[in-house]
Coordinates of N, CA and C in Angstrom, one line a residue:
M1 N -13.3 25.6 46.6 CA -13.4 24.3 47.2 C -12.0 23.8 47.6
I2 N -11.9 23.3 48.8 CA -10.6 22.8 49.2 C -10.6 21.3 49.2
I3 N -9.6 20.7 48.6 CA -9.5 19.3 48.4 C -9.1 18.7 49.8
Q4 N -9.8 17.6 50.2 CA -9.6 16.9 51.4 C -9.7 17.9 52.6
Q5 N -10.7 18.7 52.6 CA -11.0 19.7 53.6 C -11.1 19.1 55.0
E6 N -11.9 18.1 55.1 CA -12.1 17.5 56.4 C -10.8 17.0 57.1
E7 N -9.9 16.4 56.4 CA -8.7 15.9 56.9 C -7.8 17.1 57.3
K8 N -7.8 18.1 56.5 CA -7.0 19.3 56.7 C -7.5 20.0 58.0
F9 N -8.8 20.1 58.1 CA -9.4 20.8 59.3 C -9.1 20.0 60.5
K10 N -9.1 18.7 60.5 CA -8.8 17.9 61.7 C -7.4 18.1 62.1
E11 N -6.5 18.2 61.1 CA -5.1 18.4 61.4 C -4.8 19.8 62.0
V12 N -5.5 20.8 61.5 CA -5.4 22.1 62.1 C -5.9 22.1 63.5
L13 N -7.1 21.5 63.7 CA -7.7 21.4 65.1 C -6.7 20.8 66.1
A14 N -6.0 19.8 65.6 CA -5.0 19.1 66.5 C -3.8 20.0 66.9
K15 N -3.5 20.9 66.0 CA -2.3 21.8 66.1 C -2.6 23.1 66.9
I16 N -3.8 23.4 67.1 CA -4.2 24.7 67.8 C -3.9 24.5 69.3
E17 N -3.2 25.5 69.8 CA -2.9 25.5 71.3 C -3.7 26.6 71.9
G18 N -4.3 26.3 73.0 CA -5.1 27.3 73.7 C -6.6 27.3 73.3
K19 N -7.2 28.4 73.4 CA -8.6 28.5 73.0 C -8.9 28.3 71.5
I20 N -9.8 27.5 71.2 CA -10.2 27.3 69.8 C -11.4 28.1 69.5
N21 N -11.2 29.0 68.5 CA -12.3 29.8 68.0 C -12.1 29.9 66.5
E22 N -13.1 30.6 65.8 CA -13.0 30.7 64.4 C -11.7 31.4 63.9
Q23 N -11.4 32.5 64.6 CA -10.2 33.3 64.2 C -8.9 32.5 64.4
S24 N -8.8 31.9 65.5 CA -7.5 31.1 65.7 C -7.4 29.9 64.7
F25 N -8.5 29.3 64.4 CA -8.6 28.2 63.4 C -8.2 28.8 62.1
F26 N -8.7 29.9 61.7 CA -8.4 30.5 60.4 C -6.9 30.8 60.3
N27 N -6.4 31.5 61.3 CA -5.0 31.8 61.3 C -4.1 30.6 61.2
K28 N -4.4 29.5 62.0 CA -3.6 28.3 62.0 C -3.7 27.6 60.6
F29 N -4.9 27.7 60.0 CA -5.0 27.1 58.6 C -4.1 27.8 57.6
L30 N -4.1 29.1 57.7 CA -3.2 29.9 56.8 C -1.8 29.6 57.0
E31 N -1.4 29.3 58.3 CA 0.0 29.0 58.6 C 0.4 27.6 58.1
L32 N -0.5 26.7 58.3 CA -0.2 25.3 57.9 C -0.4 25.0 56.4
Y33 N -1.3 25.7 55.8 CA -1.6 25.4 54.4 C -1.6 26.6 53.5
P34 N -0.5 27.3 53.4 CA -0.5 28.6 52.6 C -0.7 28.3 51.1
E35 N -0.2 27.1 50.6 CA -0.4 26.8 49.2 C -1.9 26.5 48.9
V36 N -2.6 25.9 49.8 CA -4.0 25.6 49.6 C -4.8 26.9 49.6
W37 N -4.4 27.8 50.5 CA -5.1 29.1 50.5 C -4.8 29.9 49.3
K38 N -3.6 29.9 48.8 CA -3.3 30.6 47.5 C -4.1 30.0 46.4
K39 N -4.2 28.7 46.3 CA -4.9 28.1 45.2 C -6.4 28.4 45.3
H40 N -6.9 28.5 46.5 CA -8.3 28.9 46.7 C -8.6 30.3 46.2
K41 N -7.7 31.2 46.5 CA -7.8 32.6 46.1 C -7.7 32.7 44.6
I42 N -6.8 32.0 44.0 CA -6.6 32.0 42.5 C -7.8 31.5 41.8
T43 N -8.4 30.5 42.3 CA -9.6 29.9 41.7 C -10.7 31.0 41.7
Y44 N -10.9 31.7 42.8 CA -11.9 32.7 42.9 C -11.6 33.8 41.9
S45 N -10.3 34.2 41.8 CA -9.9 35.3 40.9 C -10.2 34.9 39.5
K46 N -9.9 33.7 39.1 CA -10.1 33.2 37.7 C -11.6 33.3 37.4
F47 N -12.4 32.9 38.4 CA -13.9 32.9 38.1 C -14.4 34.4 38.0
T48 N -13.8 35.2 38.8 CA -14.2 36.6 38.8 C -13.9 37.3 37.4
R49 N -12.7 37.0 36.9 CA -12.3 37.5 35.6 C -13.1 37.0 34.5
S50 N -13.6 35.7 34.6 CA -14.3 35.1 33.5 C -15.8 35.5 33.4
K51 N -16.3 36.1 34.4 CA -17.7 36.5 34.4 C -17.9 37.7 33.4
K52 N -19.1 37.7 32.9 CA -19.5 38.8 32.0 C -19.8 40.1 32.7
F53 N -19.6 41.2 32.1 CA -19.9 42.5 32.7 C -21.4 42.6 33.1
G54 N -21.6 43.0 34.3 CA -23.0 43.2 34.8 C -23.6 42.0 35.5
Q55 N -23.0 40.9 35.4 CA -23.5 39.7 36.1 C -23.0 39.7 37.6
T56 N -23.8 39.2 38.4 CA -23.4 39.0 39.8 C -22.6 37.8 40.0
I57 N -21.7 37.8 41.0 CA -20.9 36.6 41.3 C -21.6 35.8 42.4
P58 N -21.9 34.5 42.1 CA -22.6 33.7 43.1 C -21.7 33.2 44.1
L59 N -20.4 33.2 43.9 CA -19.4 32.7 44.9 C -19.1 33.8 45.9
P60 N -19.0 33.4 47.2 CA -18.6 34.3 48.2 C -17.1 34.5 48.1
K61 N -16.6 35.6 48.6 CA -15.1 35.8 48.6 C -14.4 34.7 49.4
P62 N -13.1 34.5 49.0 CA -12.4 33.3 49.6 C -12.4 33.4 51.2
E63 N -12.2 34.6 51.8 CA -12.1 34.6 53.2 C -13.5 34.3 53.8
I64 N -14.5 34.7 53.2 CA -15.9 34.4 53.7 C -16.2 33.0 53.6
S65 N -15.9 32.4 52.4 CA -16.2 31.0 52.3 C -15.4 30.1 53.2
L66 N -14.1 30.4 53.4 CA -13.3 29.6 54.3 C -13.8 29.7 55.8
R67 N -14.2 30.9 56.2 CA -14.7 31.1 57.5 C -16.0 30.4 57.7
K68 N -16.8 30.3 56.7 CA -18.1 29.6 56.8 C -17.9 28.1 57.0
E69 N -16.9 27.6 56.2 CA -16.6 26.2 56.3 C -16.0 25.8 57.7
I70 N -15.2 26.7 58.2 CA -14.6 26.6 59.5 C -15.7 26.6 60.6
R71 N -16.6 27.5 60.5 CA -17.7 27.6 61.4 C -18.5 26.3 61.5
L72 N -18.8 25.8 60.3 CA -19.6 24.6 60.2 C -18.9 23.4 60.8
F73 N -17.6 23.3 60.5 CA -16.7 22.3 61.1 C -16.7 22.3 62.6
L74 N -16.5 23.5 63.1 CA -16.4 23.7 64.6 C -17.7 23.4 65.3
Q75 N -18.8 23.6 64.6 CA -20.1 23.3 65.2 C -20.3 21.8 65.3
K76 N -19.8 21.1 64.3 CA -19.9 19.6 64.3 C -19.1 19.0 65.4
Q77 N -18.0 19.7 65.8 CA -17.1 19.1 66.8 C -17.7 19.1 68.2

């Protein structure tokens, strides 16, 4: 989960030049917020290590979850 996600996404949207799509948004987000992305991946990694052997992980991978959030945000715009 990304803290203040809506505000960060709006700022990324304002900074994108040219065609806006999921990939360009994703790349610009990584460029503007590398520390947020790193924290998001670390949280996933900690959760993965803490699960017991044989259990499934209910969380999607960080790339997939961020892309899903971006897709939902762009659909609302």
